[in-house]
Amino acid sequence: MRTKFAFIKNALKWLTLFLVLVIAPLSLALIGHEEESRGFWVEFGVGLGFVGLAMMGLQFVLTARYSKIGAPFGLDELLQFHGQAGYIAWLFIMGHFIILLVADSEFLKFLNPAVNLPRAIALSTVIIAITALIATTHWREKFGIIYEWWRATHGILAFLVMFIGTVHIMQVSFYVSELWQQVVWVSLSIGAISMLLHNRVWRPMQMKKNPWQISSVHQETEDIWSIWLEPVGHDGIKFKAGQFIWITLGDSPFSLQQHPFTISSAPGQKKIRLTIKELGDFTSQLDSLESGATAFIEGPYGNFTLDSSSSTHNVFIIGGIGITPTMSVLNDLKSNGDQRETTLIYGTPSKELTPFYEELKKLSNEVNLNLIHVFEEAPDDWDGETGFITEEIMKRNLPDDYSNCEFFICGPPPMMDVAEPTLREWGIPVHRVHSERFNIV
Ligand SMILES: Cc1cc2nc3c(=O)[nH]c(=O)nc-3n(C[C@H](O)[C@H](O)[C@H](O)COP(=O)(O)OP(=O)(O)OC[C@H]3O[C@@H](n4cnc5c(N)ncnc54)[C@H](O)[C@@H]3O)c2cc1C
């Protein structure tokens, strides 16, 4: 259960910690430092470098998939914050280079191969790597970079920036001349980088010990498939309705192809169901998946769960494949005999392209569910809602006093971009609106 106060307190706690850790290197540098100042702009430029590298280090923590770090906000917000912090880190690190070069041309020697070739190569690599990190993320789709390759290079580039940045600080040693300061810097950098290794090496090793296999594949609509997975030689995972996992198909959990999908079945069973819409290279191979195929699962993650709801009336505003967490929640309510009031406004292209049409119909008799389908293209005999989900449709189907409802939104970006601002305009406090975006990057 999440109150407004707890939400703000949590957010402030994490933000303060982030800022303290970002600024900490400056205090670290100043302890025991007795050298004369080299002028405001040089010191300012150096300061930007320290803060920029600290921010880079924290990026490894933000993306390490530690549930405690993600829990207060959700993956969406965390990754959005990671992206924004990444832009700022880029600005700081580029600012460091540019300000120092402009403030004192002596610093040009750092990039001069004739003075020190390895150093010039390393520092040029940092500038290129951090710019490539930003550019390939911002324009990934425009450049046509395949997600998996982007993710792999993202890790390598971030590692390069962190590693060379730390070596650079040690080599310059102006503010890190004491052994203890060097030990602290190196330990922090190793700590940050080891989170990447933990995520990409240690976790797959653990997953290898607990394999899963596909037990059945079922077609829901023209381009949506449900796959049931069962644990092999272990008890499966404990999760909350609405959470997601990362899945790798095939014999090795080290594959670059690791994708997030929400569990669409209820907790409490050994088997889990994933329901997947065909979109790109990975999701389009589902029709050829065979029972018995091996899979590896990491998770669960996410807080798109009723745990975070303090209301007795939960409203789900959902589009297309965004229904998966809601299916898990509704099935969980059914298993627990929970008759909490629930409204589901569900937008899909047509009745035929609505996954779980029959299952939802059944659920609406089994739990306290007010089910509103919104078909873009409605059948001739349809007298329900049509078109896209709009403010009018939302208003028409909610109780007069919706201010006490808790809202859960999940669907394609255009739908989310209507629902989220509408709820903001209605004055629904941010802690009572839970969003999950399936397109995180
Ligand atoms: C928290 C979460 C829960 C999700 N739950 C579901 C679900 O229940 N059902 C469902 O059909 N889809 C779900 N998705 C979306 C699903 O992960 C993508 O559709 C799938 O990974 C696309 O892979 P692709 O290679 O087929 O498509 P591509 O064409 O390669 O990718 C299409 C888009 O999907 C995203 N994507 C691709 N690969 C990955 C990856 N490895 N990790 C993260 N994002 C990726 C990128 O934004 C990319 O632009 C979820 C996504 C997230 C973040």
Coordinates of C-alpha atoms and ligand atoms in Angstrom, one line a residue:
M1 CA 0.0 0.0 0.0
R2 CA 1.5 3.3 -1.0
T3 CA 0.5 6.7 0.4
K4 CA 1.3 10.1 -1.1
F5 CA 3.6 10.8 1.9
A6 CA 5.5 7.5 1.5
F7 CA 5.9 8.0 -2.2
I8 CA 7.4 11.5 -1.8
K9 CA 9.5 10.4 1.1
N10 CA 10.9 7.5 -1.0
A11 CA 11.5 9.7 -4.0
L12 CA 13.3 12.3 -2.0
K13 CA 15.4 9.7 -0.2
W14 CA 16.7 8.2 -3.4
L15 CA 17.2 11.6 -5.1
T16 CA 19.1 12.9 -2.2
L17 CA 21.3 9.8 -2.1
F18 CA 21.9 10.2 -5.8
L19 CA 23.0 13.8 -5.4
V20 CA 25.2 13.1 -2.4
L21 CA 27.0 10.3 -4.3
V22 CA 27.4 12.5 -7.4
I23 CA 28.9 15.4 -5.4
A24 CA 30.9 13.1 -3.0
P25 CA 34.0 13.0 -5.3
L26 CA 34.4 16.7 -5.0
S27 CA 34.6 16.5 -1.2
L28 CA 36.9 13.5 -1.6
A29 CA 39.2 15.5 -3.8
L30 CA 39.4 18.5 -1.5
I31 CA 40.3 16.5 1.7
G32 CA 43.9 17.2 2.5
H33 CA 44.4 19.1 -0.8
E34 CA 47.0 21.9 -0.4
E35 CA 48.0 22.8 -3.9
E36 CA 47.2 26.3 -5.2
S37 CA 44.1 26.9 -7.2
R38 CA 44.8 27.0 -11.0
G39 CA 42.0 29.6 -11.6
F40 CA 38.2 29.3 -11.5
W41 CA 37.7 27.9 -15.0
V42 CA 40.3 25.2 -14.7
E43 CA 39.0 24.1 -11.3
F44 CA 35.4 24.3 -12.6
G45 CA 36.3 22.1 -15.6
V46 CA 38.0 19.6 -13.3
G47 CA 35.0 19.5 -11.0
L48 CA 32.7 18.8 -14.0
G49 CA 34.9 15.8 -14.8
F50 CA 34.7 14.4 -11.3
V51 CA 30.9 14.8 -11.1
G52 CA 30.4 13.5 -14.7
L53 CA 32.4 10.3 -13.9
A54 CA 30.5 9.8 -10.6
M55 CA 27.2 10.1 -12.6
M56 CA 28.5 7.5 -15.1
G57 CA 29.3 5.1 -12.2
L58 CA 25.8 5.5 -10.8
Q59 CA 24.4 4.6 -14.2
F60 CA 25.7 1.1 -13.6
V61 CA 23.7 1.0 -10.3
L62 CA 20.5 2.3 -11.9
T63 CA 20.5 -0.4 -14.6
A64 CA 21.7 -3.3 -12.4
R65 CA 18.1 -4.6 -12.0
Y66 CA 18.2 -4.6 -8.2
S67 CA 14.6 -4.8 -7.1
K68 CA 15.3 -2.5 -4.1
I69 CA 16.5 0.3 -6.3
G70 CA 13.7 -0.1 -8.9
A71 CA 10.9 -0.7 -6.4
P72 CA 9.9 2.8 -5.4
F73 CA 9.5 4.0 -8.9
G74 CA 9.1 1.2 -11.4
L75 CA 11.3 0.3 -14.4
D76 CA 9.9 3.0 -16.6
E77 CA 10.7 5.9 -14.4
L78 CA 14.1 4.4 -13.4
L79 CA 15.2 3.9 -17.0
Q80 CA 13.9 7.4 -17.9
F81 CA 15.9 8.8 -15.1
H82 CA 18.9 6.7 -16.2
G83 CA 18.5 8.2 -19.7
Q84 CA 18.3 11.8 -18.5
A85 CA 21.2 11.3 -16.0
G86 CA 23.1 9.9 -19.0
Y87 CA 22.6 13.2 -21.0
I88 CA 23.8 15.2 -18.0
A89 CA 26.8 13.0 -17.5
W90 CA 27.7 13.5 -21.2
L91 CA 27.3 17.3 -20.8
F92 CA 29.6 17.3 -17.7
I93 CA 32.2 15.1 -19.3
M94 CA 32.2 17.0 -22.6
G95 CA 32.2 20.3 -20.5
H96 CA 35.2 19.0 -18.6
F97 CA 37.2 18.6 -21.9
I98 CA 36.0 21.8 -23.6
I99 CA 36.4 24.1 -20.6
L100 CA 39.9 22.9 -19.8
L101 CA 41.0 23.2 -23.4
V102 CA 39.6 26.7 -23.7
A103 CA 40.7 27.8 -20.2
D104 CA 44.3 26.7 -20.7
S105 CA 45.8 25.5 -24.1
E106 CA 48.4 23.6 -22.1
F107 CA 45.7 20.9 -21.6
L108 CA 45.8 20.2 -25.4
K109 CA 48.8 18.0 -24.6
F110 CA 46.4 15.5 -23.2
L111 CA 45.0 14.9 -26.6
N112 CA 48.4 15.2 -28.5
P113 CA 49.6 11.8 -29.7
A114 CA 53.1 13.3 -30.1
V115 CA 53.3 13.9 -26.4
N116 CA 51.8 10.7 -25.1
L117 CA 50.2 8.3 -27.7
P118 CA 48.3 5.9 -25.4
R119 CA 46.9 8.8 -23.4
A120 CA 45.8 10.6 -26.5
I121 CA 44.1 7.5 -27.8
A122 CA 42.4 6.7 -24.5
L123 CA 41.0 10.2 -24.0
S124 CA 39.8 10.5 -27.6
T125 CA 38.2 7.1 -27.0
V126 CA 36.3 8.4 -24.0
I127 CA 35.0 11.4 -26.0
I128 CA 33.9 9.1 -28.9
A129 CA 32.5 6.4 -26.6
I130 CA 30.3 8.7 -24.4
T131 CA 29.0 10.5 -27.5
A132 CA 28.3 7.2 -29.2
L133 CA 26.5 6.1 -26.0
I134 CA 24.1 9.0 -26.2
A135 CA 23.7 9.1 -30.0
T136 CA 23.0 5.4 -30.4
T137 CA 20.4 5.5 -27.6
H138 CA 18.7 8.7 -28.9
W139 CA 18.7 7.7 -32.5
R140 CA 18.7 3.8 -32.2
E141 CA 15.6 3.3 -34.3
K142 CA 16.6 6.0 -36.8
F143 CA 20.1 4.4 -37.3
G144 CA 18.3 1.0 -37.5
I145 CA 20.4 -0.5 -34.8
I146 CA 19.1 -3.9 -33.6
Y147 CA 18.1 -3.8 -29.9
E148 CA 20.4 -6.6 -28.8
W149 CA 23.4 -5.0 -30.5
W150 CA 22.6 -1.7 -29.0
R151 CA 22.4 -3.2 -25.6
A152 CA 25.7 -5.1 -26.0
T153 CA 27.6 -2.0 -27.2
H154 CA 25.9 0.2 -24.6
G155 CA 27.5 -2.0 -21.9
I156 CA 30.9 -2.0 -23.6
L157 CA 31.0 1.7 -24.3
A158 CA 29.9 2.5 -20.7
F159 CA 32.6 0.2 -19.4
L160 CA 35.2 2.0 -21.6
V161 CA 34.2 5.4 -20.3
M162 CA 34.3 4.3 -16.7
F163 CA 37.6 2.4 -17.0
I164 CA 39.5 5.1 -18.9
G165 CA 38.0 7.8 -16.8
T166 CA 39.3 6.2 -13.6
V167 CA 42.7 5.6 -15.1
H168 CA 42.8 9.3 -16.2
I169 CA 42.0 10.5 -12.7
M170 CA 44.8 8.3 -11.3
Q171 CA 47.3 9.5 -13.9
V172 CA 46.6 13.2 -13.5
S173 CA 46.5 12.6 -9.7
F174 CA 46.2 16.3 -9.0
Y175 CA 43.3 15.8 -6.7
V176 CA 43.8 12.1 -6.0
S177 CA 47.4 12.1 -4.9
E178 CA 46.9 10.3 -1.6
L179 CA 46.9 6.5 -1.7
W180 CA 43.6 6.2 0.2
Q181 CA 42.0 8.5 -2.4
Q182 CA 43.2 6.3 -5.2
V183 CA 42.0 3.2 -3.3
V184 CA 38.5 4.8 -2.9
W185 CA 38.3 5.8 -6.6
V186 CA 39.4 2.4 -7.9
S187 CA 37.1 0.6 -5.5
L188 CA 34.1 2.6 -6.5
S189 CA 34.8 2.1 -10.2
I190 CA 35.3 -1.6 -9.7
G191 CA 32.1 -1.7 -7.7
A192 CA 30.2 0.1 -10.5
I193 CA 31.7 -2.1 -13.3
S194 CA 31.1 -5.3 -11.3
M195 CA 27.4 -4.5 -11.3
L196 CA 27.5 -4.8 -15.1
L197 CA 29.3 -8.1 -14.8
H198 CA 26.8 -9.2 -12.1
N199 CA 24.0 -8.5 -14.5
R200 CA 25.5 -10.0 -17.6
V201 CA 27.6 -12.8 -16.3
W202 CA 26.7 -13.9 -12.7
R203 CA 22.9 -13.8 -13.2
P204 CA 22.9 -15.9 -16.4
M205 CA 25.1 -18.4 -14.5
Q206 CA 22.4 -18.6 -11.8
M207 CA 19.7 -18.9 -14.4
K208 CA 21.5 -21.8 -16.0
K209 CA 21.0 -23.8 -12.8
N210 CA 17.2 -23.3 -13.0
P211 CA 16.0 -23.9 -16.5
W212 CA 12.5 -23.8 -17.8
Q213 CA 10.8 -25.5 -20.7
I214 CA 7.9 -24.5 -22.9
S215 CA 5.0 -26.7 -22.0
S216 CA 2.5 -25.4 -24.6
V217 CA 2.0 -22.6 -27.1
H218 CA -1.4 -21.2 -27.8
Q219 CA -2.5 -18.6 -30.4
E220 CA -4.7 -15.9 -28.9
T221 CA -5.2 -13.7 -32.0
E222 CA -3.6 -13.3 -35.5
D223 CA -0.4 -12.0 -34.0
I224 CA -0.6 -12.7 -30.3
W225 CA 0.6 -16.0 -28.7
S226 CA 0.5 -17.3 -25.2
I227 CA 3.3 -19.6 -24.1
W228 CA 3.1 -21.7 -20.9
L229 CA 6.5 -22.4 -19.2
E230 CA 7.2 -25.0 -16.5
P231 CA 10.2 -25.1 -14.2
V232 CA 12.6 -28.0 -14.8
G233 CA 13.9 -29.5 -11.5
H234 CA 13.0 -26.5 -9.3
D235 CA 10.0 -24.8 -7.9
G236 CA 9.7 -21.9 -10.3
I237 CA 9.4 -18.3 -9.2
K238 CA 7.4 -16.4 -6.7
F239 CA 5.9 -13.3 -8.2
K240 CA 3.1 -10.7 -7.6
A241 CA 0.3 -10.4 -10.2
G242 CA 1.4 -7.7 -12.7
Q243 CA 5.1 -8.3 -12.5
F244 CA 7.4 -9.2 -15.5
I245 CA 10.4 -11.4 -16.1
W246 CA 13.2 -11.4 -18.7
I247 CA 13.3 -14.5 -20.8
T248 CA 16.0 -16.1 -22.9
L249 CA 15.1 -18.9 -25.3
G250 CA 17.6 -21.7 -26.3
D251 CA 20.2 -23.6 -24.6
S252 CA 22.3 -20.8 -23.2
P253 CA 21.2 -18.0 -20.8
F254 CA 24.1 -15.9 -22.1
S255 CA 22.3 -15.1 -25.3
L256 CA 22.1 -11.4 -26.3
Q257 CA 18.4 -12.1 -26.9
Q258 CA 16.9 -11.5 -23.5
H259 CA 13.4 -9.9 -23.5
P260 CA 11.0 -8.6 -20.9
F261 CA 7.5 -10.0 -20.8
T262 CA 4.8 -9.7 -18.2
I263 CA 3.4 -12.9 -16.6
S264 CA -0.2 -13.0 -17.7
S265 CA -1.2 -15.9 -15.4
A266 CA -1.9 -15.7 -11.7
P267 CA 0.7 -16.3 -9.0
G268 CA 0.5 -19.5 -7.0
Q269 CA 1.0 -22.0 -9.8
K270 CA 4.3 -23.6 -10.8
K271 CA 3.7 -22.9 -14.5
I272 CA 3.6 -19.4 -15.8
R273 CA 2.0 -17.9 -18.9
L274 CA 3.5 -15.2 -21.1
T275 CA 1.4 -13.6 -23.8
I276 CA 3.4 -12.1 -26.5
K277 CA 2.6 -9.9 -29.5
E278 CA 4.6 -10.3 -32.7
L279 CA 6.7 -7.2 -33.3
G280 CA 10.3 -7.9 -34.4
D281 CA 12.8 -10.6 -34.9
F282 CA 12.4 -12.3 -31.5
T283 CA 8.7 -12.1 -31.0
S284 CA 8.0 -13.2 -34.6
Q285 CA 9.5 -16.7 -34.1
L286 CA 6.9 -17.7 -31.5
D287 CA 4.8 -19.6 -34.0
S288 CA 7.7 -22.0 -34.5
L289 CA 8.3 -22.6 -30.8
E290 CA 7.9 -26.2 -29.8
S291 CA 6.9 -27.8 -26.5
G292 CA 10.0 -28.9 -24.6
A293 CA 12.2 -26.1 -25.9
T294 CA 14.4 -24.7 -23.1
A295 CA 14.1 -21.2 -21.7
F296 CA 15.8 -19.2 -18.9
I297 CA 14.0 -16.7 -16.8
E298 CA 15.3 -13.8 -14.7
G299 CA 13.0 -12.0 -12.3
P300 CA 10.4 -11.2 -11.3
Y301 CA 10.6 -7.4 -11.5
G302 CA 8.2 -4.4 -11.5
N303 CA 5.6 -2.8 -9.3
F304 CA 2.6 -2.6 -11.6
T305 CA 0.8 -4.5 -8.8
L306 CA -2.2 -4.0 -6.6
D307 CA 0.3 -4.0 -3.7
S308 CA 0.9 -0.4 -4.5
S309 CA -2.8 0.5 -4.5
S310 CA -4.4 2.1 -1.5
S311 CA -7.8 2.3 -3.1
T312 CA -10.9 0.0 -2.9
H313 CA -11.6 0.7 -6.6
N314 CA -8.9 0.0 -9.2
V315 CA -9.2 1.3 -12.7
F316 CA -7.2 -0.3 -15.5
I317 CA -6.9 1.8 -18.7
I318 CA -5.3 -0.6 -21.1
G319 CA -4.5 -0.9 -24.8
G320 CA -3.6 -4.0 -26.9
I321 CA -0.9 -6.3 -25.5
G322 CA -0.7 -4.0 -22.4
I323 CA -3.5 -6.3 -21.1
T324 CA -1.0 -8.9 -19.8
P325 CA -0.4 -7.5 -16.3
T326 CA -4.1 -6.9 -15.9
M327 CA -4.9 -10.6 -16.8
S328 CA -2.6 -11.7 -14.0
V329 CA -4.2 -9.3 -11.6
L330 CA -7.8 -10.3 -12.5
N331 CA -6.9 -14.0 -12.3
D332 CA -5.3 -13.4 -9.0
L333 CA -8.4 -11.6 -7.7
K334 CA -10.4 -14.6 -8.8
S335 CA -8.1 -17.2 -7.1
N336 CA -8.3 -15.2 -3.9
G337 CA -12.0 -14.6 -4.0
D338 CA -11.2 -10.9 -3.8
Q339 CA -14.3 -8.9 -4.8
R340 CA -12.6 -5.5 -4.8
E341 CA -14.2 -3.1 -7.3
T342 CA -12.3 -3.1 -10.6
T343 CA -12.9 -1.3 -13.9
L344 CA -11.2 -2.2 -17.1
I345 CA -11.3 0.1 -20.1
Y346 CA -9.7 -2.0 -22.8
G347 CA -8.9 -0.6 -26.3
T348 CA -8.1 -3.0 -29.1
P349 CA -8.3 -2.8 -33.0
S350 CA -11.3 -5.1 -33.2
K351 CA -13.2 -7.9 -31.4
E352 CA -11.2 -10.5 -33.4
L353 CA -7.9 -8.9 -32.5
T354 CA -8.7 -8.8 -28.8
P355 CA -6.6 -11.3 -26.9
F356 CA -8.5 -13.0 -24.0
Y357 CA -11.9 -11.8 -25.2
E358 CA -13.6 -15.0 -23.8
E359 CA -11.4 -15.2 -20.7
L360 CA -12.2 -11.6 -19.8
K361 CA -15.9 -12.2 -20.4
K362 CA -15.7 -15.1 -18.0
L363 CA -13.7 -13.1 -15.4
S364 CA -16.3 -10.4 -15.5
N365 CA -18.7 -12.8 -13.9
E366 CA -16.2 -14.2 -11.4
V367 CA -14.7 -11.0 -10.0
N368 CA -16.2 -7.6 -9.4
L369 CA -15.2 -6.3 -12.8
N370 CA -16.8 -3.6 -14.9
L371 CA -15.4 -4.5 -18.4
I372 CA -15.5 -1.9 -21.1
H373 CA -14.2 -2.9 -24.5
V374 CA -13.3 -0.1 -26.9
F375 CA -12.9 -1.4 -30.5
E376 CA -11.3 0.8 -33.1
E377 CA -13.4 -1.1 -35.6
A378 CA -16.6 -2.4 -34.1
P379 CA -18.8 -5.2 -35.4
D380 CA -22.2 -4.0 -36.9
D381 CA -24.2 -5.2 -33.9
W382 CA -21.9 -3.5 -31.4
D383 CA -23.4 -0.8 -29.2
G384 CA -20.4 -0.3 -26.9
E385 CA -17.5 2.1 -27.1
T386 CA -15.7 2.6 -30.4
G387 CA -12.6 4.4 -31.7
F388 CA -9.5 5.1 -29.5
I389 CA -9.6 5.5 -25.8
T390 CA -10.3 9.2 -25.1
E391 CA -11.0 11.5 -22.1
E392 CA -14.7 11.3 -22.9
I393 CA -14.7 7.5 -22.9
M394 CA -12.7 7.4 -19.7
K395 CA -15.2 9.9 -18.0
R396 CA -18.2 8.1 -19.3
N397 CA -17.2 4.8 -17.8
L398 CA -15.9 5.9 -14.4
P399 CA -17.9 6.5 -11.3
D400 CA -18.8 10.2 -10.7
D401 CA -16.4 10.4 -7.9
Y402 CA -13.3 8.9 -9.5
S403 CA -11.0 11.0 -7.4
N404 CA -10.6 8.0 -5.0
C405 CA -9.8 5.5 -7.6
E406 CA -6.3 4.1 -8.2
F407 CA -5.3 4.0 -11.9
F408 CA -3.2 1.5 -13.8
I409 CA -2.2 2.4 -17.4
C410 CA -0.5 0.1 -19.8
G411 CA -0.7 0.2 -23.6
P412 CA 0.8 1.7 -26.8
P413 CA 2.5 5.1 -26.4
P414 CA -0.3 7.1 -28.1
M415 CA -2.9 5.7 -25.6
M416 CA -0.6 6.3 -22.6
D417 CA 0.0 9.9 -23.9
V418 CA -3.8 10.5 -23.7
A419 CA -4.5 8.7 -20.5
E420 CA -1.6 10.0 -18.4
P421 CA -2.2 13.8 -19.1
T422 CA -5.9 13.3 -18.7
L423 CA -5.5 11.9 -15.2
R424 CA -3.1 14.7 -14.4
E425 CA -5.6 17.3 -15.6
W426 CA -8.3 15.7 -13.4
G427 CA -6.0 16.3 -10.5
I428 CA -5.3 12.6 -9.7
P429 CA -2.2 12.6 -7.5
V430 CA 0.9 11.0 -9.1
H431 CA 1.1 8.3 -6.4
R432 CA -2.3 7.0 -7.5
V433 CA -1.4 6.6 -11.2
H434 CA 0.7 3.6 -12.1
S435 CA 2.1 3.3 -15.6
E436 CA 3.9 0.6 -17.3
R437 CA 5.5 1.2 -20.7
F438 CA 6.5 -1.7 -22.8
N439 CA 8.8 0.4 -25.0
I440 CA 11.4 1.4 -22.5
V441 CA 14.1 2.5 -25.0
Ligands
LIG1 C1 8.3 -4.2 -18.5 C2 7.9 -4.8 -19.9 C3 6.9 -5.7 -20.0 C4 6.6 -6.2 -21.3 N1 5.6 -7.1 -21.4 C5 5.2 -7.6 -22.6 C6 4.2 -8.5 -22.7 O1 3.6 -9.0 -21.7 N2 3.8 -9.0 -24.0 C7 4.4 -8.5 -25.1 O2 4.1 -8.8 -26.2 N3 5.4 -7.5 -25.0 C8 5.8 -7.1 -23.8 N4 6.9 -6.2 -23.7 C9 7.5 -5.7 -24.9 C10 8.5 -6.8 -25.4 O3 9.6 -6.9 -24.5 C11 9.0 -6.3 -26.8 O4 7.9 -6.2 -27.7 C12 10.0 -7.3 -27.3 O5 11.1 -7.4 -26.5 C13 10.3 -7.0 -28.8 O6 11.3 -7.8 -29.2 P1 11.5 -8.1 -30.8 O7 13.0 -8.5 -31.0 O8 10.5 -9.0 -31.3 O9 11.2 -6.7 -31.5 P2 12.2 -5.6 -32.0 O10 11.6 -5.0 -33.3 O11 13.6 -6.0 -31.9 O12 12.0 -4.5 -30.9 C14 10.8 -3.7 -30.8 C15 10.9 -2.8 -29.6 O13 10.8 -3.6 -28.4 C16 11.8 -3.1 -27.4 N5 12.7 -4.2 -27.2 C17 13.3 -5.1 -28.1 N6 14.1 -6.0 -27.5 C18 14.1 -5.7 -26.2 C19 14.7 -6.2 -25.1 N7 15.6 -7.2 -25.2 N8 14.5 -5.6 -23.9 C20 13.7 -4.6 -23.8 N9 13.0 -4.0 -24.8 C21 13.2 -4.6 -26.0 C22 12.5 -1.9 -28.0 O14 11.8 -0.8 -27.6 C23 12.3 -2.1 -29.5 O15 12.3 -0.9 -30.2 C24 7.2 -5.7 -22.4 C25 8.2 -4.8 -22.3 C26 8.6 -4.3 -21.1 C27 9.7 -3.3 -20.9

